[in-house]
XYZ file of C-alpha atoms in Angstrom:
332
model
C 33.053 22.497 31.587
C 30.878 19.843 29.939
C 33.145 18.345 27.304
C 36.921 18.042 27.423
C 38.877 17.272 24.243
C 42.337 17.559 22.828
C 43.873 18.201 19.373
C 47.060 16.752 17.943
C 48.949 17.319 14.670
C 50.297 13.754 14.481
C 53.939 14.401 13.420
C 56.005 11.655 11.866
C 59.476 11.071 10.344
C 59.372 11.214 6.585
C 61.883 8.356 6.359
C 59.874 6.129 8.714
C 56.321 7.410 9.008
C 54.634 4.485 10.722
C 55.817 5.141 14.339
C 54.475 8.709 14.228
C 51.070 7.476 13.062
C 51.080 4.728 15.709
C 51.951 7.346 18.331
C 48.874 9.361 17.266
C 46.652 6.311 17.612
C 48.172 5.478 21.010
C 47.497 9.040 22.179
C 43.850 8.728 21.129
C 43.470 5.416 22.941
C 45.005 7.032 26.037
C 42.532 9.889 25.744
C 39.695 7.410 25.907
C 41.206 5.613 28.899
C 41.543 8.963 30.703
C 37.902 9.829 30.078
C 38.311 12.616 27.447
C 35.140 13.331 25.523
C 36.849 13.959 22.220
C 40.101 13.605 20.304
C 40.813 15.764 17.229
C 43.534 15.591 14.561
C 44.923 18.419 12.505
C 45.381 18.244 8.724
C 48.626 18.858 6.846
C 49.317 18.376 3.136
C 52.864 17.910 1.725
C 54.175 18.116 5.254
C 55.144 15.687 8.003
C 51.842 15.744 9.767
C 48.613 13.830 9.170
C 47.597 14.261 5.530
C 44.581 11.879 5.667
C 42.804 12.476 8.988
C 39.769 10.547 7.875
C 41.881 7.371 7.315
C 43.650 7.873 10.669
C 40.331 8.248 12.456
C 39.007 5.186 10.754
C 41.827 3.314 12.386
C 41.166 5.076 15.686
C 37.506 4.108 15.528
C 38.519 0.431 15.707
C 40.814 0.923 18.705
C 38.290 2.894 20.742
C 34.625 2.555 21.641
C 33.444 5.752 23.238
C 35.555 8.857 22.558
C 34.346 11.204 19.815
C 36.724 11.670 16.898
C 37.157 14.994 15.064
C 39.024 16.770 12.316
C 40.230 20.314 13.047
C 40.152 21.094 10.300
C 39.953 19.642 6.758
C 40.766 22.407 4.242
C 38.097 21.794 1.554
C 40.312 23.350 -1.196
C 42.010 19.995 -1.364
C 38.810 17.933 -1.475
C 36.030 16.861 -3.697
C 32.946 17.374 -1.559
C 31.035 14.319 -2.897
C 33.969 11.966 -2.308
C 34.719 13.427 1.099
C 31.014 12.984 2.068
C 31.330 9.284 1.253
C 34.491 8.904 3.362
C 33.040 10.826 6.325
C 29.846 8.833 6.301
C 31.744 5.534 6.088
C 33.940 6.345 9.088
C 30.905 7.675 11.031
C 29.175 4.329 10.422
C 32.264 2.368 11.468
C 32.690 4.478 14.592
C 29.078 4.070 15.700
C 28.275 7.726 15.143
C 31.281 9.311 16.816
C 32.748 11.384 13.954
C 32.920 15.211 14.249
C 34.195 16.555 10.935
C 35.537 20.129 10.995
C 36.266 21.903 7.741
C 37.410 25.247 6.447
C 37.463 27.118 3.183
C 40.023 29.074 1.104
C 42.577 28.149 -1.575
C 45.126 25.515 -0.709
C 48.351 26.697 0.922
C 50.992 27.533 -1.719
C 48.332 27.163 -4.367
C 50.520 28.443 -7.157
C 53.014 25.692 -6.470
C 50.496 22.845 -6.156
C 47.596 23.721 -8.460
C 48.936 21.867 -11.497
C 49.237 18.687 -9.465
C 45.902 19.155 -7.700
C 43.681 20.647 -10.420
C 45.600 20.415 -13.723
C 42.593 21.183 -15.914
C 40.424 23.369 -13.669
C 42.926 25.292 -11.436
C 41.630 28.694 -12.374
C 37.921 27.688 -12.296
C 37.848 26.080 -8.819
C 35.646 27.770 -6.242
C 37.224 27.803 -2.756
C 34.457 29.720 -0.991
C 31.540 28.775 1.228
C 29.677 27.075 -1.650
C 32.144 24.233 -1.366
C 31.042 23.701 2.295
C 27.437 23.967 1.258
C 27.868 21.213 -1.270
C 29.461 18.963 1.361
C 26.620 19.670 3.810
C 24.028 18.864 1.215
C 25.648 15.519 0.362
C 25.966 14.670 4.056
C 22.366 15.483 4.604
C 21.281 13.129 1.818
C 20.460 15.588 -0.904
C 20.619 14.118 -4.461
C 24.077 13.635 -5.913
C 22.903 12.114 -9.157
C 19.965 12.151 -11.511
C 19.391 8.392 -11.482
C 18.493 5.762 -8.933
C 17.256 2.244 -9.405
C 18.348 -1.068 -10.919
C 20.500 -1.358 -14.003
C 21.233 -4.932 -14.853
C 22.422 -6.629 -11.676
C 23.503 -3.382 -9.996
C 21.441 -1.123 -7.784
C 22.171 2.633 -7.751
C 21.254 5.389 -5.253
C 20.892 9.056 -6.087
C 22.432 10.149 -2.762
C 25.825 9.519 -1.167
C 26.034 6.081 0.359
C 26.341 5.050 3.077
C 24.076 7.616 4.566
C 24.642 8.395 8.261
C 21.612 10.334 9.502
C 23.144 11.945 12.597
C 26.347 13.081 10.894
C 24.904 16.423 9.655
C 24.407 17.559 13.269
C 28.074 16.946 13.984
C 29.549 19.102 11.210
C 31.849 21.860 12.383
C 33.295 24.960 10.761
C 36.736 26.223 11.725
C 36.397 29.977 11.629
C 38.681 32.828 12.693
C 36.694 35.789 11.340
C 33.369 37.466 11.956
C 32.179 36.615 8.485
C 32.990 32.921 8.970
C 31.294 32.845 12.308
C 28.152 34.390 10.953
C 28.125 32.025 7.919
C 28.583 28.982 10.147
C 25.652 30.082 12.310
C 23.415 30.853 9.329
C 24.087 27.395 7.917
C 23.410 25.540 11.137
C 26.961 24.234 11.716
C 28.879 23.978 14.949
C 31.791 26.376 15.456
C 35.461 25.506 16.142
C 37.479 28.388 17.444
C 41.198 28.153 17.837
C 44.231 30.038 19.053
C 44.207 32.132 15.848
C 41.698 34.888 14.925
C 41.547 37.890 12.541
C 42.070 41.261 14.273
C 39.124 43.011 12.660
C 37.440 45.023 15.392
C 40.039 44.853 18.174
C 43.570 43.790 18.996
C 42.612 41.933 22.166
C 42.437 38.156 21.408
C 39.791 37.277 23.943
C 37.548 40.174 22.862
C 37.827 39.210 19.209
C 37.042 35.554 19.899
C 34.131 36.509 22.168
C 32.653 38.579 19.327
C 32.931 35.642 16.930
C 31.148 33.328 19.378
C 28.328 35.845 19.943
C 27.960 36.523 16.209
C 27.787 32.829 15.532
C 25.062 32.172 18.049
C 23.074 35.244 17.088
C 22.839 33.837 13.518
C 22.314 30.155 14.472
C 18.834 28.588 14.634
C 19.695 27.188 18.112
C 20.760 30.588 19.467
C 22.588 30.279 22.754
C 22.436 26.459 22.624
C 24.542 26.389 19.446
C 27.747 24.432 19.985
C 31.150 26.174 20.162
C 34.443 24.476 20.987
C 37.527 26.480 21.981
C 41.024 25.232 21.041
C 43.765 27.081 22.898
C 47.283 25.659 23.436
C 47.293 24.411 27.061
C 50.275 22.751 28.802
C 49.737 21.710 32.418
C 52.880 20.976 34.363
C 51.592 19.352 37.578
C 53.461 16.051 37.171
C 56.127 17.292 34.617
C 59.763 16.768 35.426
C 62.036 19.776 35.792
C 63.451 19.111 32.353
C 59.942 19.030 30.836
C 58.801 22.192 32.529
C 61.881 24.071 31.330
C 61.307 22.812 27.760
C 57.628 23.693 27.799
C 58.303 27.201 29.117
C 60.940 27.766 26.470
C 58.555 26.574 23.761
C 55.957 29.089 24.843
C 58.536 31.882 25.294
C 59.655 31.542 21.687
C 56.109 31.812 20.452
C 55.059 34.701 22.722
C 56.273 37.653 20.519
C 53.705 36.827 17.819
C 50.891 37.248 20.335
C 51.650 40.978 20.969
C 50.352 42.514 17.735
C 48.472 41.440 14.508
C 50.651 39.425 12.153
C 50.875 39.823 8.365
C 48.564 41.370 5.843
C 45.623 39.350 7.129
C 46.214 40.799 10.656
C 46.123 37.392 12.404
C 46.135 37.390 16.214
C 47.598 34.457 18.110
C 46.640 33.506 21.676
C 49.450 32.987 24.162
C 50.228 29.420 25.092
C 49.108 28.586 28.645
C 51.864 26.868 30.638
C 51.722 26.201 34.357
C 50.059 24.153 37.020
C 46.406 23.264 36.514
C 45.282 25.750 39.103
C 47.317 28.501 37.388
C 45.895 27.662 33.952
C 42.351 27.371 35.313
C 42.719 30.866 36.786
C 43.864 32.235 33.435
C 41.066 30.519 31.609
C 38.349 31.816 33.896
C 39.761 35.283 33.207
C 39.412 34.695 29.381
C 36.234 36.382 28.100
C 35.706 33.835 25.307
C 36.342 30.803 27.500
C 33.533 31.905 29.795
C 31.150 31.591 26.820
C 31.869 27.930 26.062
C 31.314 24.629 27.843
C 33.481 22.424 25.610
C 37.065 22.626 24.577
C 39.667 20.833 22.412
C 42.943 21.982 23.940
C 45.680 21.895 21.355
C 48.858 19.824 22.024
C 52.114 21.532 20.986
C 53.507 20.380 17.628
C 57.030 19.302 18.461
C 56.970 17.396 21.765
C 57.792 13.739 22.412
C 55.230 10.943 22.952
C 56.026 10.803 26.701
C 55.394 14.597 26.975
C 51.876 14.082 25.477
C 51.217 11.311 27.967
C 52.083 13.613 30.883
C 50.147 16.567 29.482
C 46.992 14.550 28.729
C 47.152 12.800 32.130
C 47.359 16.198 33.888
C 44.576 17.591 31.752
C 42.228 14.782 32.663
C 43.152 14.349 36.312
C 43.998 17.917 37.418
C 42.936 20.578 34.948
C 39.642 19.153 33.845
C 38.342 18.856 37.457
C 39.621 22.394 38.190
C 37.324 23.567 35.391
C 34.330 21.689 36.714
C 34.637 18.740 34.356
C 34.427 15.075 35.271
C 35.531 12.148 33.043
C 33.054 9.983 31.192
C 32.498 6.469 32.446
């Protein structure tokens, strides 16, 4: 294991949202102190989770100095690619080149209910496919965004997105759960984020499906076997957990286990089981996971509904017990 990261949703109380956001920032700071290589935040709109991950990571960039900061993932159906490129480049500059933006495509969730608020004049004309990602990538790379550059009066204009952060394009990730997405990400030179959810297209075995995505991605990527893939399973080590915490963690996983048995819904989505146990037990299960054996970096997902002190215990066990059991050592 070369890179150890974690992913959080950043829940908050709608009546008092600041403590939840502060907790997320504290967790990211703790991650850096523990030596994690990366911290990632989920994205939720019209819910009680982080709606503006780029803003949250801008704050995190000023509280940390080394840990990489990622989004997993920004659904581009809610975004204007040009404006998002400006925000991403700005935060990347502020962080000293530590931003890892992950994105995905598809119409916004509950689109029929939000389209009039989001796109009142163009709702039926919006393109939510891969072209939206391609536009973002072009702007991040410095391709022209306007037909004019130069001086007009006292103002100076650029024809590309400013600020421009030259290394950002190499740190763009695609969150994919299908063979088609994996191939597209590879063909377009992105990095691949895999999670605990995949489409059951050619199999009903989660690890086999995820393995096929990783191999398809790398077979279509210019870097081949060197192309970066990060795996994001839900992992809950219990080495230093109290008896009450262990019981609660096990109950959390037990309630979510039925959905892992068969494909869910019309899209035939397959969910990976949550991994709960001691670090040695989890390491054994991971080494038996066909897709895990293909990657050397992870962003283990923290459960949605736990308390701050639970995340402290889980992250500490990840960094001090599980990581070393997987061959990882913390950064200086």
